[in-house]
CSV table of C-alpha atoms and ligand atoms in Angstrom, one decimal:
chain,number,residue,atom,x,y,z
A,142,MET,CA,2.2,21.8,40.6
A,143,VAL,CA,2.1,19.9,37.3
A,144,ASN,CA,-1.2,18.2,36.4
A,145,TYR,CA,0.2,15.2,34.6
A,146,ASN,CA,-3.1,14.4,33.0
A,147,GLU,CA,-2.8,17.7,31.1
A,148,LEU,CA,0.5,16.9,29.3
A,149,THR,CA,1.1,15.4,25.9
A,150,CYS,CA,2.6,11.9,25.5
A,151,HIS,CA,6.0,13.3,24.4
A,152,GLU,CA,6.2,15.6,27.4
A,153,LEU,CA,5.2,12.8,29.8
A,154,LYS,CA,7.4,10.1,28.4
A,155,GLU,CA,10.5,12.1,29.1
A,156,LYS,CA,9.4,12.7,32.7
A,157,ILE,CA,8.6,9.0,33.2
A,158,ASP,CA,11.9,7.9,31.7
A,159,ASN,CA,13.8,10.4,33.9
A,160,GLN,CA,11.9,9.1,36.9
A,161,GLU,CA,10.6,12.6,37.5
A,162,VAL,CA,7.2,11.1,37.8
A,163,SER,CA,6.1,7.5,38.0
A,164,SER,CA,3.6,5.9,35.7
A,165,GLU,CA,1.5,5.1,38.7
A,166,GLU,CA,1.3,8.8,39.6
A,167,VAL,CA,0.3,9.5,36.0
A,168,ILE,CA,-2.4,6.9,36.1
A,169,ASN,CA,-3.7,8.3,39.4
A,170,SER,CA,-3.8,11.8,38.0
A,171,ILE,CA,-5.9,10.5,35.0
A,172,PHE,CA,-8.3,8.7,37.3
A,173,ASP,CA,-8.6,11.7,39.6
A,174,ARG,CA,-9.6,13.7,36.6
A,175,ILE,CA,-12.0,11.0,35.5
A,176,ASP,CA,-13.6,10.9,39.0
A,177,LYS,CA,-14.1,14.6,38.9
A,178,ILE,CA,-15.6,15.2,35.5
A,179,GLU,CA,-16.5,11.9,33.8
A,180,SER,CA,-20.1,12.2,35.0
A,181,LYS,CA,-20.4,15.4,32.9
A,182,ILE,CA,-18.6,14.1,29.8
A,183,HIS,CA,-19.3,10.4,29.6
A,184,ALA,CA,-16.3,9.7,27.4
A,185,TYR,CA,-16.0,6.1,28.5
A,186,ILE,CA,-18.0,2.9,28.2
A,187,SER,CA,-15.6,1.0,30.5
A,188,LEU,CA,-12.7,1.9,32.7
A,189,PHE,CA,-9.9,-0.3,34.0
A,190,ARG,CA,-8.5,1.4,37.0
A,191,ASP,CA,-7.2,-1.7,38.8
A,192,SER,CA,-5.4,-3.3,35.8
A,193,ALA,CA,-4.0,0.1,34.7
A,194,LEU,CA,-2.5,0.6,38.2
A,195,GLN,CA,-1.0,-2.9,38.2
A,196,ASP,CA,0.5,-2.4,34.7
A,197,ALA,CA,1.9,1.0,35.8
A,198,LYS,CA,3.6,-0.6,38.8
A,199,VAL,CA,5.3,-3.2,36.6
A,200,ILE,CA,6.6,-0.6,34.2
A,201,ASP,CA,7.8,1.6,37.1
A,202,SER,CA,9.8,-1.2,38.5
A,203,GLN,CA,11.3,-2.0,35.1
A,204,ILE,CA,12.4,1.7,34.8
A,205,LYS,CA,13.8,1.7,38.3
A,206,LYS,CA,15.9,-1.4,37.5
A,207,GLY,CA,17.2,0.4,34.3
A,208,GLU,CA,15.5,-2.2,32.0
A,209,THR,CA,14.7,-1.1,28.4
A,210,VAL,CA,11.1,-0.1,28.0
A,211,GLY,CA,8.8,0.6,25.1
A,212,ARG,CA,8.2,3.9,23.2
A,213,LEU,CA,5.0,4.4,25.2
A,214,SER,CA,6.2,3.2,28.5
A,215,GLY,CA,3.6,4.0,31.2
A,216,ILE,CA,1.5,6.2,29.0
A,217,PRO,CA,-2.3,6.0,29.4
A,218,ILE,CA,-4.2,5.3,26.2
A,219,ALA,CA,-8.0,5.1,25.6
A,220,ILE,CA,-9.3,2.7,22.9
A,221,LYS,CA,-12.5,3.2,21.0
A,222,ASP,CA,-14.9,0.4,22.0
A,223,VAL,CA,-14.9,-1.0,18.4
A,224,MET,CA,-11.4,-2.5,18.7
A,225,CYS,CA,-11.0,-5.9,20.4
A,226,THR,CA,-9.3,-6.0,23.7
A,227,LYS,CA,-8.5,-9.4,25.1
A,228,GLY,CA,-10.4,-10.2,28.3
A,229,LYS,CA,-12.1,-6.8,28.3
A,230,PHE,CA,-15.6,-5.8,27.1
A,231,THR,CA,-15.9,-4.6,23.5
A,232,THR,CA,-19.4,-3.4,23.0
A,233,CYS,CA,-19.2,-1.3,19.8
A,234,GLY,CA,-21.7,1.0,21.6
A,235,SER,CA,-24.4,-1.7,21.0
A,236,ARG,CA,-26.7,-3.7,23.2
A,237,ILE,CA,-26.1,-6.7,21.0
A,238,LEU,CA,-22.5,-6.9,22.2
A,239,GLU,CA,-23.1,-5.6,25.7
A,240,ASN,CA,-21.5,-8.6,27.2
A,241,TYR,CA,-19.0,-9.5,24.6
A,242,ILE,CA,-15.4,-10.2,25.8
A,243,PRO,CA,-13.0,-10.9,22.9
A,244,PRO,CA,-10.5,-13.7,23.3
A,245,PHE,CA,-7.8,-11.7,21.4
A,246,ASP,CA,-6.4,-8.2,21.0
A,247,ALA,CA,-6.8,-6.2,17.8
A,248,THR,CA,-3.4,-5.8,16.1
A,249,VAL,CA,-3.2,-2.1,17.0
A,250,VAL,CA,-3.9,-2.9,20.6
A,251,GLU,CA,-1.2,-5.5,20.6
A,252,ARG,CA,1.2,-3.0,19.1
A,253,VAL,CA,0.6,-0.3,21.7
A,254,LYS,CA,0.8,-2.8,24.5
A,255,LYS,CA,4.1,-4.0,23.1
A,256,GLU,CA,5.4,-0.5,23.5
A,257,ASP,CA,4.2,-0.5,27.1
A,258,ALA,CA,1.2,1.8,26.8
A,259,ILE,CA,-1.4,1.3,29.5
A,260,ILE,CA,-5.0,0.8,28.4
A,261,ILE,CA,-7.2,2.8,30.8
A,262,GLY,CA,-10.6,2.3,29.2
A,263,LYS,CA,-12.8,1.8,26.2
A,264,THR,CA,-14.4,5.0,24.8
A,265,ASN,CA,-18.0,5.8,23.8
A,266,MET,CA,-19.1,5.8,20.2
A,267,ASP,CA,-22.1,5.7,17.9
A,268,GLU,CA,-23.4,2.1,17.7
A,269,PHE,CA,-21.1,0.2,15.3
A,270,ALA,CA,-19.5,3.5,14.3
A,271,MET,CA,-22.6,4.6,12.5
A,272,GLY,CA,-23.1,8.3,13.2
A,273,SER,CA,-21.4,11.7,13.6
A,274,SER,CA,-22.4,12.7,17.1
A,275,THR,CA,-22.2,9.6,19.5
A,276,GLU,CA,-25.9,10.1,20.1
A,277,ASN,CA,-26.4,6.6,18.5
A,278,SER,CA,-24.6,4.9,21.4
A,279,ALA,CA,-26.8,2.4,23.2
A,280,PHE,CA,-25.1,3.7,26.4
A,281,GLY,CA,-26.0,7.4,26.1
A,282,TYR,CA,-24.2,10.3,24.3
A,283,SER,CA,-20.9,12.0,25.3
A,284,SER,CA,-20.8,15.7,25.9
A,285,ASN,CA,-18.5,18.2,24.2
A,286,PRO,CA,-16.0,19.5,26.8
A,287,TRP,CA,-16.1,22.9,25.2
A,288,GLU,CA,-19.8,23.3,25.7
A,289,LEU,CA,-21.6,20.4,27.5
A,290,ASN,CA,-24.9,20.8,25.6
A,291,ARG,CA,-23.1,20.2,22.3
A,292,VAL,CA,-22.1,16.9,20.6
A,293,THR,CA,-18.6,15.6,20.6
A,294,GLY,CA,-18.9,14.6,17.0
A,295,GLY,CA,-18.6,11.0,16.1
A,296,SER,CA,-18.4,8.2,15.8
A,297,SER,CA,-15.1,8.3,17.9
A,298,GLY,CA,-16.6,11.0,20.1
A,299,GLY,CA,-15.6,9.4,23.4
A,300,SER,CA,-11.9,9.3,22.4
A,301,ALA,CA,-11.9,13.0,21.3
A,302,ALA,CA,-13.8,14.1,24.4
A,303,ALA,CA,-11.4,12.1,26.7
A,304,LEU,CA,-8.5,13.9,25.2
A,305,ALA,CA,-10.0,17.4,25.2
A,306,ALA,CA,-11.0,16.9,28.9
A,307,ASP,CA,-7.6,15.5,29.8
A,308,GLU,CA,-9.1,12.2,30.8
A,309,THR,CA,-6.4,10.4,28.8
A,310,ILE,CA,-3.1,11.1,27.1
A,311,LEU,CA,-3.5,9.2,23.9
A,312,ALA,CA,-6.5,7.6,22.1
A,313,LEU,CA,-7.3,5.5,19.1
A,314,GLY,CA,-10.4,5.9,16.9
A,315,SER,CA,-11.6,4.4,13.7
A,316,ASP,CA,-12.6,6.3,10.6
A,317,THR,CA,-15.0,4.9,7.9
A,318,GLY,CA,-16.3,8.3,6.7
A,319,GLY,CA,-14.9,10.8,9.1
A,320,SER,CA,-15.2,9.2,12.6
A,321,VAL,CA,-11.7,10.2,13.7
A,322,ARG,CA,-11.6,13.6,12.0
A,323,CYS,CA,-15.1,14.8,12.8
A,324,PRO,CA,-14.8,14.4,16.6
A,325,ALA,CA,-11.2,15.7,16.5
A,326,SER,CA,-12.5,18.9,14.8
A,327,PHE,CA,-15.5,19.3,17.2
A,328,CYS,CA,-13.3,18.8,20.3
A,329,SER,CA,-10.2,20.6,19.1
A,330,VAL,CA,-7.8,17.7,19.1
A,331,VAL,CA,-5.7,16.1,16.4
A,332,GLY,CA,-7.0,13.1,14.4
A,333,LEU,CA,-5.5,11.2,11.5
A,334,LYS,CA,-7.1,8.8,9.0
A,335,PRO,CA,-4.3,6.9,7.4
A,336,THR,CA,-4.1,5.8,3.8
A,337,TYR,CA,-6.3,2.7,3.3
A,338,GLY,CA,-4.1,-0.3,4.1
A,339,LEU,CA,-1.4,1.4,6.2
A,340,VAL,CA,-2.8,0.3,9.5
A,341,SER,CA,-4.1,-3.2,10.2
A,342,ARG,CA,-7.9,-3.6,10.7
A,343,TYR,CA,-7.5,-7.0,12.3
A,344,GLY,CA,-9.7,-6.9,15.4
A,345,LEU,CA,-11.6,-3.8,14.4
A,346,VAL,CA,-15.2,-4.8,14.3
A,347,ALA,CA,-16.2,-4.2,10.7
A,348,TYR,CA,-18.7,-1.6,9.6
A,349,ALA,CA,-17.6,-0.9,6.0
A,350,ASN,CA,-14.3,-2.7,5.2
A,351,SER,CA,-13.4,-1.0,2.0
A,352,LEU,CA,-13.5,2.4,3.6
A,353,GLU,CA,-12.3,2.2,7.2
A,354,GLN,CA,-9.0,2.7,8.9
A,355,ILE,CA,-7.9,3.0,12.6
A,356,GLY,CA,-6.2,6.3,13.3
A,357,PRO,CA,-4.4,8.1,16.1
A,358,MET,CA,-6.2,10.8,18.2
A,359,THR,CA,-3.9,13.0,20.2
A,360,LYS,CA,-3.4,16.4,21.8
A,361,ASP,CA,-0.8,17.5,19.3
A,362,VAL,CA,0.8,16.6,16.0
A,363,THR,CA,4.0,15.2,17.6
A,364,ASP,CA,2.0,12.6,19.5
A,365,CYS,CA,0.0,11.8,16.3
A,366,ALA,CA,3.3,11.1,14.5
A,367,LEU,CA,4.4,9.0,17.4
A,368,LEU,CA,1.3,6.9,17.7
A,369,LEU,CA,1.1,6.4,13.9
A,370,SER,CA,4.8,5.2,14.0
A,371,ILE,CA,3.7,2.5,16.4
A,372,ILE,CA,0.5,1.2,14.8
A,373,ASN,CA,1.4,1.3,11.0
A,374,GLY,CA,2.8,-1.5,8.9
A,375,ASN,CA,2.0,-4.8,7.4
A,376,ASP,CA,0.0,-7.4,9.3
A,377,HIS,CA,-0.5,-10.9,7.9
A,378,CYS,CA,-3.8,-11.1,9.8
A,379,ASP,CA,-5.3,-8.4,7.6
A,380,SER,CA,-5.3,-9.3,3.9
A,381,THR,CA,-6.0,-5.6,2.9
A,382,SER,CA,-2.9,-4.4,4.8
A,383,ALA,CA,-0.3,-2.8,2.5
A,384,PRO,CA,3.0,-4.7,2.1
A,385,PHE,CA,5.1,-2.1,3.9
A,386,GLN,CA,7.2,-2.7,7.0
A,387,ASN,CA,6.5,-0.6,10.1
A,388,LYS,CA,8.2,2.7,9.9
A,389,SER,CA,8.7,5.9,11.9
A,390,TYR,CA,7.0,9.2,11.1
A,391,MET,CA,9.1,11.3,13.5
A,392,ASN,CA,11.2,12.7,10.7
A,393,ALA,CA,8.1,14.4,9.4
A,394,LEU,CA,8.1,16.8,12.3
A,395,VAL,CA,9.8,19.7,10.5
A,396,SER,CA,8.5,23.2,10.8
A,397,ASP,CA,8.8,24.3,7.2
A,398,VAL,CA,6.4,24.5,4.3
A,399,LYS,CA,8.4,26.8,2.1
A,400,ASP,CA,7.6,26.2,-1.6
A,401,PHE,CA,4.9,23.7,-0.8
A,402,THR,CA,1.9,24.1,-3.2
A,403,LEU,CA,-1.5,23.6,-1.6
A,404,GLY,CA,-4.7,22.9,-3.4
A,405,ILE,CA,-7.9,24.5,-2.2
A,406,PRO,CA,-10.9,22.6,-3.7
A,407,LYS,CA,-13.9,24.9,-3.8
A,408,GLU,CA,-16.4,22.1,-3.4
A,409,PHE,CA,-15.3,21.7,0.2
A,410,PHE,CA,-16.4,25.3,1.0
A,411,GLY,CA,-19.9,24.9,-0.5
A,412,GLU,CA,-23.5,25.3,0.7
A,413,GLY,CA,-23.9,24.5,4.3
A,414,THR,CA,-20.4,25.7,5.3
A,415,GLU,CA,-20.6,28.2,8.2
A,416,LYS,CA,-19.0,31.5,7.4
A,417,ALA,CA,-16.9,31.3,10.6
A,418,VAL,CA,-15.5,27.9,9.6
A,419,GLU,CA,-14.7,29.1,6.1
A,420,LYS,CA,-12.9,32.1,7.5
A,421,GLY,CA,-11.0,30.0,10.1
A,422,VAL,CA,-9.7,27.8,7.3
A,423,TRP,CA,-8.9,30.6,5.0
A,424,ASP,CA,-7.0,32.4,7.8
A,425,ALA,CA,-4.9,29.2,8.1
A,426,ILE,CA,-4.3,29.1,4.3
A,427,HIS,CA,-3.0,32.7,4.5
A,428,LYS,CA,-0.8,31.6,7.4
A,429,PHE,CA,0.7,29.0,5.2
A,430,GLU,CA,1.2,31.7,2.6
A,431,ASP,CA,3.1,33.8,5.1
A,432,LEU,CA,5.2,30.8,5.9
A,433,GLY,CA,6.3,30.5,2.2
A,434,ALA,CA,3.7,28.1,0.7
A,435,ASN,CA,1.7,28.8,-2.5
A,436,TYR,CA,-1.9,27.8,-3.1
A,437,ASN,CA,-4.3,27.3,-6.0
A,438,GLU,CA,-8.0,27.3,-5.9
A,439,ILE,CA,-9.2,24.2,-7.7
A,440,SER,CA,-12.3,22.3,-8.6
A,441,MET,CA,-13.0,18.6,-8.0
A,442,PRO,CA,-16.3,18.1,-9.8
A,443,HIS,CA,-17.4,14.7,-8.5
A,444,ILE,CA,-17.2,15.6,-4.8
A,445,ALA,CA,-20.8,16.7,-5.2
A,446,TYR,CA,-21.8,13.0,-5.4
A,447,SER,CA,-19.9,11.9,-2.3
A,448,ILE,CA,-22.7,11.7,0.2
A,449,PRO,CA,-25.0,9.3,-1.7
A,450,THR,CA,-22.0,7.3,-3.0
A,451,TYR,CA,-20.6,6.9,0.5
A,452,TYR,CA,-23.9,6.0,2.2
A,453,LEU,CA,-24.8,3.5,-0.5
A,454,ILE,CA,-21.5,1.7,-0.2
A,455,ALA,CA,-21.2,2.0,3.6
A,456,MET,CA,-24.7,0.7,4.2
A,457,SER,CA,-24.3,-2.1,1.7
A,458,GLU,CA,-21.2,-3.3,3.3
A,459,ALA,CA,-22.7,-2.9,6.8
A,460,SER,CA,-25.8,-5.0,5.9
A,461,SER,CA,-23.4,-7.8,5.0
A,462,ASN,CA,-21.0,-7.4,8.0
A,463,LEU,CA,-23.7,-7.1,10.6
A,464,ALA,CA,-25.4,-10.4,9.5
A,465,ARG,CA,-23.0,-12.2,11.9
A,466,PHE,CA,-24.8,-10.8,14.9
A,467,ASP,CA,-27.4,-13.6,15.0
A,468,GLY,CA,-27.6,-14.4,18.7
A,469,VAL,CA,-25.7,-17.6,18.2
A,470,ARG,CA,-22.1,-16.6,17.8
A,471,TYR,CA,-21.7,-13.4,19.7
A,472,GLY,CA,-23.2,-11.4,22.5
A,473,PHE,CA,-26.9,-10.9,23.2
A,474,ARG,CA,-29.6,-13.5,22.4
A,475,ALA,CA,-33.3,-12.9,22.9
A,476,GLU,CA,-34.5,-15.9,25.0
A,477,LYS,CA,-37.7,-17.6,23.8
A,478,SER,CA,-37.7,-21.3,24.6
A,479,GLU,CA,-40.1,-22.7,22.0
A,480,ALA,CA,-39.1,-20.3,19.2
A,481,ASP,CA,-37.4,-21.6,16.1
A,482,TRP,CA,-34.1,-20.1,15.0
A,483,ASP,CA,-35.6,-17.7,12.5
A,484,GLU,CA,-37.7,-16.2,15.2
A,485,VAL,CA,-34.9,-15.9,17.8
A,486,PHE,CA,-32.7,-14.4,15.1
A,487,GLY,CA,-35.4,-11.8,14.4
A,488,ILE,CA,-36.1,-10.9,18.0
A,489,THR,CA,-32.4,-10.8,18.9
A,490,ARG,CA,-31.7,-8.3,16.1
A,491,GLN,CA,-34.9,-6.3,16.8
A,492,LYS,CA,-33.9,-5.8,20.4
A,493,GLY,CA,-30.2,-5.8,20.1
A,494,PHE,CA,-29.7,-3.1,17.4
A,495,GLY,CA,-30.6,0.5,17.7
A,496,ALA,CA,-32.7,2.5,15.1
A,497,GLU,CA,-29.8,3.9,13.0
A,498,VAL,CA,-28.2,0.5,12.7
A,499,LYS,CA,-31.5,-1.1,11.6
A,500,ARG,CA,-32.1,1.7,9.1
A,501,ARG,CA,-28.7,1.0,7.5
A,502,ILE,CA,-29.1,-2.7,7.4
A,503,ILE,CA,-32.5,-2.4,5.7
A,504,LEU,CA,-31.2,0.2,3.2
A,505,GLY,CA,-28.0,-1.7,2.5
A,506,THR,CA,-29.9,-4.9,1.9
A,507,PHE,CA,-32.2,-3.1,-0.5
A,508,ALA,CA,-29.3,-1.6,-2.4
A,509,LEU,CA,-27.7,-5.0,-2.8
A,510,SER,CA,-30.9,-6.9,-3.8
A,511,ALA,CA,-31.4,-8.4,-7.2
A,512,GLY,CA,-32.7,-5.8,-9.6
A,513,TYR,CA,-31.4,-2.9,-7.6
A,514,TYR,CA,-27.8,-3.9,-7.4
A,515,ASP,CA,-26.9,-2.3,-10.8
A,516,LYS,CA,-29.0,0.7,-10.2
A,517,TYR,CA,-27.5,1.6,-6.8
A,518,TYR,CA,-24.5,-0.3,-5.6
A,519,LEU,CA,-22.7,-0.8,-8.9
A,520,LYS,CA,-23.4,2.8,-9.9
A,521,ALA,CA,-22.0,4.0,-6.5
A,522,LEU,CA,-18.8,2.0,-7.2
A,523,LYS,CA,-18.4,3.7,-10.6
A,524,ILE,CA,-18.8,7.1,-9.1
A,525,ARG,CA,-16.3,6.2,-6.4
A,526,THR,CA,-13.7,5.7,-9.1
A,527,LEU,CA,-14.5,9.2,-10.5
A,528,ILE,CA,-14.1,10.7,-7.0
A,529,LYS,CA,-10.8,8.9,-6.6
A,530,ASN,CA,-9.6,10.2,-10.0
A,531,ASP,CA,-10.4,13.7,-8.9
A,532,PHE,CA,-8.1,13.3,-5.9
A,533,GLU,CA,-5.3,11.7,-8.0
A,534,LYS,CA,-5.5,14.6,-10.4
A,535,ALA,CA,-5.6,17.3,-7.7
A,536,LEU,CA,-2.8,15.7,-5.7
A,537,SER,CA,-0.6,15.2,-8.8
A,538,LYS,CA,-0.2,19.0,-8.9
A,539,HIS,CA,-0.2,19.8,-5.2
A,540,SER,CA,1.6,18.7,-2.1
A,541,ALA,CA,-1.7,18.5,-0.2
A,542,LEU,CA,-5.2,19.8,-0.2
A,543,ILE,CA,-6.6,22.1,2.5
A,544,THR,CA,-10.3,22.1,3.5
A,545,PRO,CA,-12.5,22.4,6.5
A,546,THR,CA,-12.9,19.1,8.4
A,547,MET,CA,-16.6,19.7,9.2
A,548,PRO,CA,-18.8,22.4,7.6
A,549,THR,CA,-19.9,23.6,11.0
A,550,THR,CA,-18.8,23.9,14.6
A,551,PRO,CA,-20.4,21.3,17.0
A,552,PHE,CA,-24.1,21.3,16.9
A,553,LYS,CA,-26.5,20.9,19.9
A,554,ILE,CA,-27.3,17.5,21.4
A,555,GLY,CA,-30.7,16.5,19.9
A,556,GLU,CA,-30.5,19.0,17.0
A,557,LYS,CA,-30.0,16.5,14.2
A,558,ILE,CA,-30.7,13.1,15.6
A,559,GLU,CA,-34.3,13.0,14.4
A,560,ASN,CA,-33.3,13.9,10.9
A,561,PRO,CA,-30.7,11.4,9.6
A,562,LEU,CA,-30.3,13.2,6.3
A,563,SER,CA,-29.2,16.4,7.9
A,564,MET,CA,-26.7,14.3,10.0
A,565,TYR,CA,-25.4,12.6,6.8
A,566,MET,CA,-25.0,15.9,5.0
A,567,GLY,CA,-22.6,17.1,7.7
A,568,ASP,CA,-20.1,14.4,6.5
A,569,ILE,CA,-19.7,16.2,3.1
A,570,ASP,CA,-16.0,17.1,3.7
A,571,THR,CA,-14.8,13.8,5.3
A,572,VAL,CA,-16.4,11.0,3.3
A,573,PRO,CA,-14.7,11.7,-0.1
A,574,ILE,CA,-11.4,11.0,1.6
A,575,ASN,CA,-12.5,7.4,2.5
A,576,LEU,CA,-14.0,6.8,-0.9
A,577,ALA,CA,-10.6,7.7,-2.4
A,578,GLY,CA,-8.5,5.9,0.3
A,579,VAL,CA,-6.0,8.8,0.7
A,580,PRO,CA,-4.8,10.0,4.1
A,581,ALA,CA,-6.1,13.1,5.9
A,582,ILE,CA,-5.5,14.8,9.2
A,583,SER,CA,-7.7,17.2,11.2
A,584,ILE,CA,-6.1,19.8,13.4
A,585,PRO,CA,-7.4,22.7,15.5
A,586,CYS,CA,-7.5,26.0,13.6
A,587,GLY,CA,-9.4,28.4,15.8
A,588,PHE,CA,-12.6,29.0,17.7
A,589,VAL,CA,-15.8,30.8,17.2
A,590,ASN,CA,-17.8,31.7,20.3
A,591,ASN,CA,-15.5,29.2,22.2
A,592,LEU,CA,-16.5,26.4,19.8
A,593,PRO,CA,-13.6,24.7,17.9
A,594,ILE,CA,-13.0,24.8,14.2
A,595,GLY,CA,-11.0,22.0,12.5
A,596,MET,CA,-8.9,22.1,9.4
A,597,GLN,CA,-8.4,19.1,7.2
A,598,ILE,CA,-5.1,18.4,5.4
A,599,ILE,CA,-5.4,15.7,2.7
A,600,GLY,CA,-2.4,14.0,1.2
A,601,ARG,CA,-1.2,11.6,-1.5
A,602,PHE,CA,-1.5,7.8,-1.0
A,603,PHE,CA,1.0,6.7,1.7
A,604,ASP,CA,2.4,10.2,2.0
A,605,GLU,CA,1.4,10.8,5.7
A,606,GLU,CA,4.8,12.5,6.1
A,607,THR,CA,3.7,15.6,4.1
A,608,ILE,CA,0.4,16.1,5.9
A,609,LEU,CA,2.1,15.6,9.3
A,610,ARG,CA,4.7,18.2,8.3
A,611,ILE,CA,2.2,20.7,7.1
A,612,ALA,CA,0.1,20.1,10.3
A,613,TYR,CA,3.2,20.4,12.5
A,614,THR,CA,4.3,23.7,10.8
A,615,TYR,CA,0.9,25.2,11.4
A,616,GLU,CA,0.8,24.0,15.0
A,617,GLN,CA,4.3,25.5,15.7
A,618,ASN,CA,3.1,28.8,14.4
A,619,THR,CA,-0.3,29.1,16.0
A,620,PRO,CA,-1.7,28.9,19.6
A,621,PHE,CA,-4.9,26.9,19.2
A,622,HIS,CA,-3.7,23.5,20.3
A,623,ASN,CA,-2.7,24.9,23.7
A,624,GLU,CA,-6.2,26.0,24.5
A,625,LYS,CA,-8.1,24.0,27.1
A,626,PRO,CA,-11.9,23.9,27.8
A,627,ASN,CA,-13.1,25.5,31.0
A,628,LEU,CA,-14.6,22.6,32.8
B,1395,LIG,N1,-20.7,9.7,9.9
B,1395,LIG,C1,-20.3,8.6,9.0
B,1395,LIG,C2,-21.3,7.5,9.1
B,1395,LIG,O1,-22.2,7.6,9.9
B,1395,LIG,C3,-18.9,8.1,9.3
B,1395,LIG,C4,-18.8,7.2,10.4
B,1395,LIG,C5,-17.5,6.6,10.6
B,1395,LIG,O2,-16.5,7.1,10.1
B,1395,LIG,N2,-17.4,5.5,11.2
B,1395,LIG,O3,-21.2,6.5,8.4
């Protein structure tokens, strides 16, 4: 018997269109799986069984009648709880938005709905996408399907765990400094951070606007190309959206990297990189060599400054973005009848935000304050330009760059949460990409002691095709994407 929940989108779509299986059956198989294992994984903050089944019935009847249906007809999708879903809770993993129901859909949500995808739930995440483990969620952490006492990575940990545990078929995440790629790496799934501006951020609750993008999270590279094909393209509701029309990435799925030249920047294999991760990625590089690609070891000298640069910019932007949560306009308000506005504002934020969010608001406010602005924020912006120049130089001579996604395999729950700096250091290989704005994909490239290793493929601005092609070629020639955790 086929377990439909274990299939990819492209496999399922064919079966749904042929009427070999109905969307209703697929939704039921997903919810059966959720009933069985969600208590162990905690991938979701909210689930929409009833509306999903209703939507499925509508699509099934359209298919039966022979009507034209969308590119994702009847396919379940999980949405990170930082993207607005009309009429459905959008908490951002925070108490302050616990009861927030947006009156509109984010553009990406609108686009997947237009293609007849079925939204099955909203996934767990670090509060306001601040973190690398989902341990900062106000609703409790998610567990890694490969080993339950380990983190899923973050901040889109729920989306990655739901995919790895076959509790969804597709997912969306957001990536400010690695939040799609880190959990993809830790849970052995595919995650892509598009070029800044390729995908609309309208309806994505902002953490750090100049860095973040919404990206597809999937079980294989074909599904990633498919989901990107649906969500990309200009949107007049997002002024930072690039002026390109929506386009398809399916042509990128060619299994051939002959004569591609890959850059291997040594700074991404530095101190703190586990030997097994380094070996996993080098084995992949040799695989590309066997498949006809060349590589050069290169240096990108400013990568060393990425962590302080990223955290200064991200926290500064966060301190400004999160000022809107004042207990008046959205969500939670601390009740105190005789208090004046200042006091209510203070108590609301004290009770509504978790420790990591408060830490970042305070540090960001400090970095932007008079007298310190030049010393910290402005300096960080200048270094950001140097980092971007490093990427432009490296990518002018190479088709793409290959690095580990994360320096380590998934760490234990509780291991880093008390030490924010060590958590931040783990982002060393992902944050430079957001500072530069270039695209990058994380794909599974092996296991050590049953824990996943992720490889990152970094491309030129708006050249998602090349990284998808390299990822696809690797996937076609290796078995790792087919492995399932033993749950
Ligand atoms: N771990 C990084 C941070 O905490 C990245 C998070 C993200 O991409 N949203 O900021």
